Amino acid sequence: MTLGHRQRWPLTGDLALLRERVELFGMAHGLRGDALQDLVITVNEAASNALEHGGSTGTATLVEDGTGVQVEIVDSGGTLEPYHLDRAPDPRAIRGMGLWIIQRICRDVTVDHPGGQSRLRFRVSSGVASGDKGDAMPGSAAEPLL
């Protein structure tokens, strides 16, 4: 495992390829089980949102930090705002839950606007520091969201 390893990919319509890359990155840096699934799910959700609402271009950057993976999704649209993080989805909705899911799975979720772009940052814990070998952290996909 290489501490501080960074990988960046352009966002394209090929989300299957992005999920594969993210999964390989997570596995290479010690994520297993639910923590690995949480990483793949949240990056997919963030990338999908960026492609649909953020100008159709952007990047996904992942950085391993010793206890998990920090994620940064940047899009050219610049329309994502911090208040979007506070919106709860309609219980009857069949889509539009990406940011809500990310906030329940991840830590340190923030939005800012460097250079007029939107930047969504979040962190997925490996769980190793707490001794659970990468199993789900509270609020992750393995636990009920409600």
CSV table of N, CA and C in Angstrom, one decimal:
chain,number,residue,atom,x,y,z
A,1,MET,N,0.9,-1.2,0.0
A,1,MET,CA,0.0,0.0,0.0
A,1,MET,C,0.9,1.2,0.0
A,2,THR,N,0.6,2.1,-0.9
A,2,THR,CA,1.4,3.4,-1.0
A,2,THR,C,0.6,4.5,-0.4
A,3,LEU,N,1.1,5.0,0.7
A,3,LEU,CA,0.4,6.1,1.4
A,3,LEU,C,0.5,7.3,0.6
A,4,GLY,N,-0.7,8.0,0.5
A,4,GLY,CA,-0.8,9.2,-0.3
A,4,GLY,C,-0.9,9.1,-1.8
A,5,HIS,N,-1.1,7.8,-2.2
A,5,HIS,CA,-1.2,7.6,-3.7
A,5,HIS,C,-2.4,8.3,-4.2
A,6,ARG,N,-2.3,8.9,-5.3
A,6,ARG,CA,-3.4,9.7,-6.0
A,6,ARG,C,-3.6,9.2,-7.4
A,7,GLN,N,-4.9,9.2,-7.7
A,7,GLN,CA,-5.3,8.8,-9.1
A,7,GLN,C,-6.4,9.8,-9.6
A,8,ARG,N,-6.3,10.2,-10.8
A,8,ARG,CA,-7.3,11.2,-11.4
A,8,ARG,C,-7.7,10.6,-12.7
A,9,TRP,N,-9.1,10.7,-12.9
A,9,TRP,CA,-9.6,10.3,-14.2
A,9,TRP,C,-10.6,11.3,-14.7
A,10,PRO,N,-10.7,11.5,-16.0
A,10,PRO,CA,-11.8,12.4,-16.5
A,10,PRO,C,-13.1,11.7,-16.4
A,11,LEU,N,-14.2,12.5,-16.1
A,11,LEU,CA,-15.5,11.9,-16.1
A,11,LEU,C,-16.0,11.8,-17.5
A,12,THR,N,-16.5,10.6,-17.8
A,12,THR,CA,-17.1,10.3,-19.2
A,12,THR,C,-18.4,9.6,-18.9
A,13,GLY,N,-19.1,9.3,-20.0
A,13,GLY,CA,-20.3,8.6,-19.9
A,13,GLY,C,-20.1,7.1,-19.5
A,14,ASP,N,-18.9,6.7,-19.5
A,14,ASP,CA,-18.6,5.3,-19.2
A,14,ASP,C,-18.4,5.1,-17.7
A,15,LEU,N,-19.5,5.1,-17.0
A,15,LEU,CA,-19.5,5.0,-15.5
A,15,LEU,C,-19.0,3.6,-15.1
A,16,ALA,N,-19.3,2.6,-15.9
A,16,ALA,CA,-18.8,1.2,-15.6
A,16,ALA,C,-17.3,1.2,-15.5
A,17,LEU,N,-16.6,1.9,-16.4
A,17,LEU,CA,-15.1,1.9,-16.4
A,17,LEU,C,-14.7,2.7,-15.1
A,18,LEU,N,-15.3,3.8,-14.8
A,18,LEU,CA,-15.0,4.5,-13.6
A,18,LEU,C,-15.2,3.7,-12.4
A,19,ARG,N,-16.3,3.0,-12.3
A,19,ARG,CA,-16.5,2.1,-11.1
A,19,ARG,C,-15.4,1.0,-11.0
A,20,GLU,N,-15.0,0.5,-12.1
A,20,GLU,CA,-14.0,-0.5,-12.1
A,20,GLU,C,-12.6,0.1,-11.6
A,21,ARG,N,-12.3,1.2,-12.1
A,21,ARG,CA,-11.1,1.9,-11.7
A,21,ARG,C,-11.1,2.2,-10.2
A,22,VAL,N,-12.2,2.7,-9.7
A,22,VAL,CA,-12.4,3.1,-8.3
A,22,VAL,C,-12.3,1.8,-7.4
A,23,GLU,N,-12.9,0.8,-7.9
A,23,GLU,CA,-12.8,-0.5,-7.1
A,23,GLU,C,-11.4,-1.0,-7.0
A,24,LEU,N,-10.7,-1.0,-8.1
A,24,LEU,CA,-9.3,-1.4,-8.1
A,24,LEU,C,-8.4,-0.5,-7.2
A,25,PHE,N,-8.7,0.8,-7.3
A,25,PHE,CA,-7.9,1.7,-6.4
A,25,PHE,C,-8.2,1.4,-5.0
A,26,GLY,N,-9.5,1.3,-4.6
A,26,GLY,CA,-9.8,1.0,-3.2
A,26,GLY,C,-9.2,-0.3,-2.7
A,27,MET,N,-9.3,-1.4,-3.5
A,27,MET,CA,-8.7,-2.7,-3.2
A,27,MET,C,-7.2,-2.6,-3.0
A,28,ALA,N,-6.5,-1.8,-3.9
A,28,ALA,CA,-5.1,-1.7,-3.8
A,28,ALA,C,-4.7,-0.9,-2.6
A,29,HIS,N,-5.6,-0.2,-2.0
A,29,HIS,CA,-5.3,0.6,-0.8
A,29,HIS,C,-6.0,0.2,0.4
A,30,GLY,N,-6.3,-1.1,0.5
A,30,GLY,CA,-6.8,-1.7,1.7
A,30,GLY,C,-8.3,-1.7,2.0
A,31,LEU,N,-9.1,-1.1,1.1
A,31,LEU,CA,-10.5,-1.2,1.4
A,31,LEU,C,-11.1,-2.5,1.0
A,32,ARG,N,-12.0,-3.0,1.9
A,32,ARG,CA,-12.6,-4.3,1.7
A,32,ARG,C,-14.1,-4.2,2.1
A,33,GLY,N,-14.8,-5.2,1.7
A,33,GLY,CA,-16.2,-5.4,2.1
A,33,GLY,C,-17.0,-4.1,1.9
A,34,ASP,N,-17.8,-3.7,2.9
A,34,ASP,CA,-18.7,-2.6,2.8
A,34,ASP,C,-18.0,-1.3,2.5
A,35,ALA,N,-16.8,-1.1,3.0
A,35,ALA,CA,-16.1,0.1,2.8
A,35,ALA,C,-15.7,0.3,1.3
A,36,LEU,N,-15.4,-0.8,0.7
A,36,LEU,CA,-15.1,-0.8,-0.8
A,36,LEU,C,-16.3,-0.5,-1.6
A,37,GLN,N,-17.4,-1.2,-1.2
A,37,GLN,CA,-18.7,-0.9,-1.9
A,37,GLN,C,-19.2,0.5,-1.7
A,38,ASP,N,-19.0,1.1,-0.5
A,38,ASP,CA,-19.3,2.5,-0.2
A,38,ASP,C,-18.6,3.4,-1.1
A,39,LEU,N,-17.3,3.1,-1.3
A,39,LEU,CA,-16.4,4.0,-2.2
A,39,LEU,C,-17.0,3.9,-3.6
A,40,VAL,N,-17.2,2.8,-4.1
A,40,VAL,CA,-17.7,2.6,-5.5
A,40,VAL,C,-19.0,3.3,-5.7
A,41,ILE,N,-20.0,3.1,-4.8
A,41,ILE,CA,-21.3,3.6,-4.9
A,41,ILE,C,-21.3,5.2,-4.8
A,42,THR,N,-20.5,5.7,-3.9
A,42,THR,CA,-20.5,7.2,-3.7
A,42,THR,C,-19.8,7.9,-4.9
A,43,VAL,N,-18.7,7.3,-5.4
A,43,VAL,CA,-18.1,7.9,-6.5
A,43,VAL,C,-19.0,7.9,-7.8
A,44,ASN,N,-19.6,6.8,-7.9
A,44,ASN,CA,-20.6,6.6,-9.1
A,44,ASN,C,-21.7,7.7,-9.0
A,45,GLU,N,-22.3,7.8,-7.8
A,45,GLU,CA,-23.3,8.8,-7.6
A,45,GLU,C,-22.8,10.2,-7.9
A,46,ALA,N,-21.7,10.6,-7.3
A,46,ALA,CA,-21.1,11.9,-7.5
A,46,ALA,C,-20.8,12.2,-9.0
A,47,ALA,N,-20.2,11.2,-9.6
A,47,ALA,CA,-19.9,11.3,-11.1
A,47,ALA,C,-21.1,11.5,-11.9
A,48,SER,N,-22.1,10.7,-11.6
A,48,SER,CA,-23.3,10.7,-12.4
A,48,SER,C,-24.0,12.1,-12.2
A,49,ASN,N,-24.0,12.6,-11.0
A,49,ASN,CA,-24.6,14.0,-10.8
A,49,ASN,C,-23.8,15.0,-11.6
A,50,ALA,N,-22.5,14.9,-11.5
A,50,ALA,CA,-21.6,15.9,-12.2
A,50,ALA,C,-21.9,15.9,-13.7
A,51,LEU,N,-22.0,14.7,-14.3
A,51,LEU,CA,-22.2,14.5,-15.7
A,51,LEU,C,-23.6,15.1,-16.1
A,52,GLU,N,-24.6,14.8,-15.3
A,52,GLU,CA,-26.0,15.2,-15.6
A,52,GLU,C,-26.2,16.7,-15.3
A,53,HIS,N,-25.7,17.2,-14.2
A,53,HIS,CA,-26.0,18.6,-13.8
A,53,HIS,C,-24.9,19.6,-13.9
A,54,GLY,N,-23.7,19.1,-14.1
A,54,GLY,CA,-22.5,19.9,-14.0
A,54,GLY,C,-21.7,20.2,-15.2
A,55,GLY,N,-22.4,20.3,-16.4
A,55,GLY,CA,-21.7,20.7,-17.6
A,55,GLY,C,-21.1,19.6,-18.4
A,56,SER,N,-21.3,18.3,-18.0
A,56,SER,CA,-20.9,17.1,-18.7
A,56,SER,C,-19.4,16.9,-18.8
A,57,THR,N,-18.6,17.6,-18.1
A,57,THR,CA,-17.2,17.4,-18.0
A,57,THR,C,-16.7,17.5,-16.6
A,58,GLY,N,-15.6,16.9,-16.3
A,58,GLY,CA,-15.1,17.0,-15.0
A,58,GLY,C,-14.0,15.9,-14.7
A,59,THR,N,-13.6,15.8,-13.5
A,59,THR,CA,-12.6,14.8,-13.1
A,59,THR,C,-13.0,14.2,-11.7
A,60,ALA,N,-12.6,13.0,-11.6
A,60,ALA,CA,-12.6,12.3,-10.3
A,60,ALA,C,-11.2,12.1,-9.8
A,61,THR,N,-10.9,12.5,-8.6
A,61,THR,CA,-9.6,12.3,-8.0
A,61,THR,C,-9.8,11.5,-6.7
A,62,LEU,N,-9.0,10.5,-6.5
A,62,LEU,CA,-9.0,9.7,-5.3
A,62,LEU,C,-7.6,9.7,-4.7
A,63,VAL,N,-7.5,9.9,-3.4
A,63,VAL,CA,-6.2,10.0,-2.7
A,63,VAL,C,-6.3,9.1,-1.5
A,64,GLU,N,-5.4,8.1,-1.3
A,64,GLU,CA,-5.4,7.2,-0.2
A,64,GLU,C,-4.7,8.0,0.9
A,65,ASP,N,-5.2,7.9,2.1
A,65,ASP,CA,-4.6,8.7,3.2
A,65,ASP,C,-4.2,7.9,4.4
A,66,GLY,N,-4.2,6.6,4.3
A,66,GLY,CA,-3.7,5.8,5.4
A,66,GLY,C,-4.9,5.2,6.2
A,67,THR,N,-6.0,5.8,6.3
A,67,THR,CA,-7.2,5.3,7.0
A,67,THR,C,-8.4,5.3,6.1
A,68,GLY,N,-8.3,5.6,4.8
A,68,GLY,CA,-9.4,5.6,3.9
A,68,GLY,C,-9.0,6.3,2.6
A,69,VAL,N,-10.0,6.7,1.9
A,69,VAL,CA,-9.8,7.4,0.6
A,69,VAL,C,-10.6,8.7,0.6
A,70,GLN,N,-9.9,9.7,0.2
A,70,GLN,CA,-10.5,11.0,0.0
A,70,GLN,C,-10.9,11.2,-1.5
A,71,VAL,N,-12.0,11.7,-1.7
A,71,VAL,CA,-12.6,11.8,-3.1
A,71,VAL,C,-12.9,13.2,-3.4
A,72,GLU,N,-12.6,13.6,-4.6
A,72,GLU,CA,-12.9,15.0,-5.1
A,72,GLU,C,-13.5,14.8,-6.5
A,73,ILE,N,-14.7,15.3,-6.7
A,73,ILE,CA,-15.3,15.3,-8.0
A,73,ILE,C,-15.5,16.8,-8.4
A,74,VAL,N,-14.9,17.1,-9.5
A,74,VAL,CA,-15.0,18.5,-10.0
A,74,VAL,C,-15.7,18.5,-11.3
A,75,ASP,N,-16.6,19.4,-11.5
A,75,ASP,CA,-17.3,19.6,-12.7
A,75,ASP,C,-17.2,21.0,-13.2
A,76,SER,N,-17.4,21.2,-14.5
A,76,SER,CA,-17.3,22.5,-15.1
A,76,SER,C,-18.5,23.4,-14.9
A,77,GLY,N,-19.6,22.8,-14.5
A,77,GLY,CA,-20.9,23.6,-14.5
A,77,GLY,C,-20.9,24.6,-13.4
A,78,GLY,N,-20.4,24.3,-12.2
A,78,GLY,CA,-20.4,25.2,-11.1
A,78,GLY,C,-21.7,25.5,-10.5
A,79,THR,N,-22.7,24.6,-10.7
A,79,THR,CA,-24.0,24.8,-10.2
A,79,THR,C,-24.3,24.1,-8.8
A,80,LEU,N,-23.5,23.2,-8.4
A,80,LEU,CA,-23.7,22.5,-7.1
A,80,LEU,C,-23.4,23.5,-6.0
A,81,GLU,N,-24.3,23.6,-5.1
A,81,GLU,CA,-24.1,24.6,-3.9
A,81,GLU,C,-24.2,23.8,-2.6
A,82,PRO,N,-23.6,24.4,-1.6
A,82,PRO,CA,-23.6,23.7,-0.3
A,82,PRO,C,-25.1,23.4,0.2
A,83,TYR,N,-26.0,24.3,-0.1
A,83,TYR,CA,-27.4,24.0,0.4
A,83,TYR,C,-28.0,22.7,-0.3
A,84,HIS,N,-27.5,22.3,-1.4
A,84,HIS,CA,-27.9,21.0,-2.0
A,84,HIS,C,-27.7,19.9,-1.1
A,85,LEU,N,-26.7,20.0,-0.2
A,85,LEU,CA,-26.3,18.9,0.7
A,85,LEU,C,-27.4,18.8,1.8
A,86,ASP,N,-28.2,19.8,2.0
A,86,ASP,CA,-29.2,19.8,3.1
A,86,ASP,C,-30.5,19.3,2.6
A,87,ARG,N,-30.7,19.1,1.4
A,87,ARG,CA,-32.0,18.7,0.8
A,87,ARG,C,-32.2,17.2,1.1
A,88,ALA,N,-33.3,16.9,1.7
A,88,ALA,CA,-33.7,15.5,1.8
A,88,ALA,C,-34.6,15.1,0.6
A,89,PRO,N,-34.4,13.9,0.0
A,89,PRO,CA,-35.2,13.6,-1.1
A,89,PRO,C,-36.7,13.3,-0.7
A,90,ASP,N,-37.5,13.5,-1.7
A,90,ASP,CA,-38.9,13.1,-1.5
A,90,ASP,C,-39.0,11.6,-1.3
A,91,PRO,N,-39.7,11.1,-0.3
A,91,PRO,CA,-39.7,9.7,0.0
A,91,PRO,C,-40.3,8.9,-1.2
A,92,ARG,N,-41.1,9.5,-2.1
A,92,ARG,CA,-41.6,8.8,-3.2
A,92,ARG,C,-40.7,8.9,-4.4
A,93,ALA,N,-39.6,9.6,-4.3
A,93,ALA,CA,-38.7,9.8,-5.5
A,93,ALA,C,-38.1,8.4,-5.9
A,94,ILE,N,-37.9,8.3,-7.2
A,94,ILE,CA,-37.1,7.2,-7.7
A,94,ILE,C,-35.7,7.5,-8.2
A,95,ARG,N,-35.4,8.8,-8.1
A,95,ARG,CA,-34.1,9.3,-8.4
A,95,ARG,C,-33.8,10.6,-7.7
A,96,GLY,N,-32.6,11.1,-7.8
A,96,GLY,CA,-32.3,12.4,-7.1
A,96,GLY,C,-31.9,12.2,-5.7
A,97,MET,N,-31.3,11.0,-5.3
A,97,MET,CA,-30.9,10.8,-4.0
A,97,MET,C,-29.4,10.7,-3.8
A,98,GLY,N,-28.7,11.0,-4.8
A,98,GLY,CA,-27.2,10.8,-4.8
A,98,GLY,C,-26.5,11.5,-3.7
A,99,LEU,N,-26.7,12.8,-3.5
A,99,LEU,CA,-26.1,13.6,-2.5
A,99,LEU,C,-26.5,13.1,-1.1
A,100,TRP,N,-27.8,12.8,-1.0
A,100,TRP,CA,-28.3,12.3,0.3
A,100,TRP,C,-27.6,11.0,0.7
A,101,ILE,N,-27.4,10.1,-0.3
A,101,ILE,CA,-26.7,8.8,0.0
A,101,ILE,C,-25.3,9.1,0.4
A,102,ILE,N,-24.6,9.9,-0.4
A,102,ILE,CA,-23.2,10.3,-0.1
A,102,ILE,C,-23.0,10.8,1.3
A,103,GLN,N,-23.9,11.6,1.8
A,103,GLN,CA,-23.8,12.2,3.1
A,103,GLN,C,-24.0,11.1,4.2
A,104,ARG,N,-24.8,10.1,3.9
A,104,ARG,CA,-25.0,9.1,4.9
A,104,ARG,C,-23.9,8.0,4.9
A,105,ILE,N,-23.2,7.9,3.9
A,105,ILE,CA,-22.1,6.9,3.8
A,105,ILE,C,-20.8,7.5,4.1
A,106,CYS,N,-20.6,8.7,3.7
A,106,CYS,CA,-19.2,9.3,3.8
A,106,CYS,C,-19.1,10.3,5.0
A,107,ARG,N,-17.8,10.7,5.1
A,107,ARG,CA,-17.5,11.7,6.1
A,107,ARG,C,-16.9,13.0,5.4
A,108,ASP,N,-17.0,14.1,6.1
A,108,ASP,CA,-16.3,15.3,5.6
A,108,ASP,C,-16.8,15.7,4.2
A,109,VAL,N,-18.2,15.7,4.0
A,109,VAL,CA,-18.7,16.1,2.7
A,109,VAL,C,-18.8,17.6,2.6
A,110,THR,N,-18.2,18.1,1.6
A,110,THR,CA,-18.2,19.6,1.4
A,110,THR,C,-18.4,19.9,-0.1
A,111,VAL,N,-18.8,21.1,-0.3
A,111,VAL,CA,-18.9,21.7,-1.7
A,111,VAL,C,-18.3,23.0,-1.7
A,112,ASP,N,-17.5,23.3,-2.7
A,112,ASP,CA,-16.9,24.7,-2.9
A,112,ASP,C,-16.8,24.9,-4.4
A,113,HIS,N,-16.3,26.1,-4.8
A,113,HIS,CA,-16.2,26.5,-6.2
A,113,HIS,C,-14.9,27.1,-6.6
A,114,PRO,N,-13.9,26.3,-6.7
A,114,PRO,CA,-12.6,26.8,-7.2
A,114,PRO,C,-12.7,27.2,-8.7
A,115,GLY,N,-12.3,28.4,-9.0
A,115,GLY,CA,-12.3,28.8,-10.4
A,115,GLY,C,-13.6,28.7,-11.1
A,116,GLY,N,-14.8,28.8,-10.4
A,116,GLY,CA,-16.1,28.8,-11.0
A,116,GLY,C,-16.6,27.3,-11.3
A,117,GLN,N,-15.8,26.4,-10.9
A,117,GLN,CA,-16.3,25.0,-11.0
A,117,GLN,C,-16.9,24.5,-9.7
A,118,SER,N,-17.6,23.4,-9.8
A,118,SER,CA,-18.2,22.8,-8.5
A,118,SER,C,-17.2,21.7,-8.1
A,119,ARG,N,-16.9,21.7,-6.8
A,119,ARG,CA,-16.0,20.6,-6.3
A,119,ARG,C,-16.7,20.0,-5.1
A,120,LEU,N,-17.0,18.7,-5.2
A,120,LEU,CA,-17.6,17.9,-4.1
A,120,LEU,C,-16.5,17.1,-3.5
A,121,ARG,N,-16.3,17.2,-2.2
A,121,ARG,CA,-15.3,16.4,-1.6
A,121,ARG,C,-15.9,15.6,-0.5
A,122,PHE,N,-15.4,14.3,-0.3
A,122,PHE,CA,-15.9,13.5,0.7
A,122,PHE,C,-14.8,12.4,1.0
A,123,ARG,N,-15.0,11.7,2.1
A,123,ARG,CA,-14.0,10.7,2.5
A,123,ARG,C,-14.7,9.4,2.9
A,124,VAL,N,-14.2,8.3,2.4
A,124,VAL,CA,-14.7,7.0,2.8
A,124,VAL,C,-13.6,6.3,3.7
A,125,SER,N,-14.0,6.0,4.9
A,125,SER,CA,-13.1,5.3,5.8
A,125,SER,C,-12.9,3.9,5.5
A,126,SER,N,-11.6,3.4,5.7
A,126,SER,CA,-11.4,2.0,5.4
A,126,SER,C,-11.9,1.2,6.6
A,127,GLY,N,-12.1,1.8,7.8
A,127,GLY,CA,-12.5,1.1,9.0
A,127,GLY,C,-11.3,0.4,9.7
A,128,VAL,N,-10.2,0.3,9.1
A,128,VAL,CA,-9.0,-0.4,9.6
A,128,VAL,C,-8.6,0.3,10.9
A,129,ALA,N,-8.6,1.6,11.0
A,129,ALA,CA,-8.1,2.3,12.2
A,129,ALA,C,-9.0,1.9,13.4
A,130,SER,N,-10.3,1.6,13.2
A,130,SER,CA,-11.1,1.2,14.3
A,130,SER,C,-11.1,-0.3,14.6
A,131,GLY,N,-10.3,-1.0,13.8
A,131,GLY,CA,-10.2,-2.4,14.0
A,131,GLY,C,-11.3,-3.3,13.4
A,132,ASP,N,-12.1,-2.8,12.5
A,132,ASP,CA,-13.2,-3.6,12.0
A,132,ASP,C,-12.8,-4.2,10.6
A,133,LYS,N,-11.6,-4.1,10.2
A,133,LYS,CA,-11.1,-4.7,9.0
A,133,LYS,C,-11.9,-4.3,7.7
A,134,GLY,N,-12.4,-3.0,7.7
A,134,GLY,CA,-13.0,-2.5,6.5
A,134,GLY,C,-14.5,-2.7,6.5
A,135,ASP,N,-15.1,-3.3,7.5
A,135,ASP,CA,-16.6,-3.5,7.5
A,135,ASP,C,-17.2,-2.1,7.6
A,136,ALA,N,-18.5,-2.1,7.5
A,136,ALA,CA,-19.2,-0.8,7.3
A,136,ALA,C,-19.1,0.1,8.5
A,137,MET,N,-18.9,1.4,8.2
A,137,MET,CA,-18.9,2.4,9.3
A,137,MET,C,-20.4,2.8,9.5
A,138,PRO,N,-20.7,3.4,10.6
A,138,PRO,CA,-22.0,3.9,10.9
A,138,PRO,C,-22.6,4.7,9.7
A,139,GLY,N,-23.8,4.4,9.3
A,139,GLY,CA,-24.4,5.1,8.2
A,139,GLY,C,-24.0,4.6,6.8
A,140,SER,N,-23.3,3.5,6.7
A,140,SER,CA,-22.9,3.0,5.4
A,140,SER,C,-24.0,2.1,4.8
A,141,ALA,N,-23.7,1.6,3.6
A,141,ALA,CA,-24.7,0.8,2.9
A,141,ALA,C,-25.1,-0.4,3.7
A,142,ALA,N,-24.3,-0.9,4.6
A,142,ALA,CA,-24.7,-2.1,5.4
A,142,ALA,C,-25.7,-1.8,6.5
A,143,GLU,N,-25.9,-0.5,6.8
A,143,GLU,CA,-26.8,-0.2,7.8
A,143,GLU,C,-28.0,0.5,7.2
A,144,PRO,N,-29.2,0.4,7.8
A,144,PRO,CA,-30.4,1.1,7.3
A,144,PRO,C,-30.1,2.6,7.3
A,145,LEU,N,-30.6,3.3,6.3
A,145,LEU,CA,-30.4,4.8,6.2
A,145,LEU,C,-31.4,5.5,6.9
A,146,LEU,N,-32.5,4.9,7.3
A,146,LEU,CA,-33.6,5.5,8.0
A,146,LEU,C,-33.7,5.0,9.4
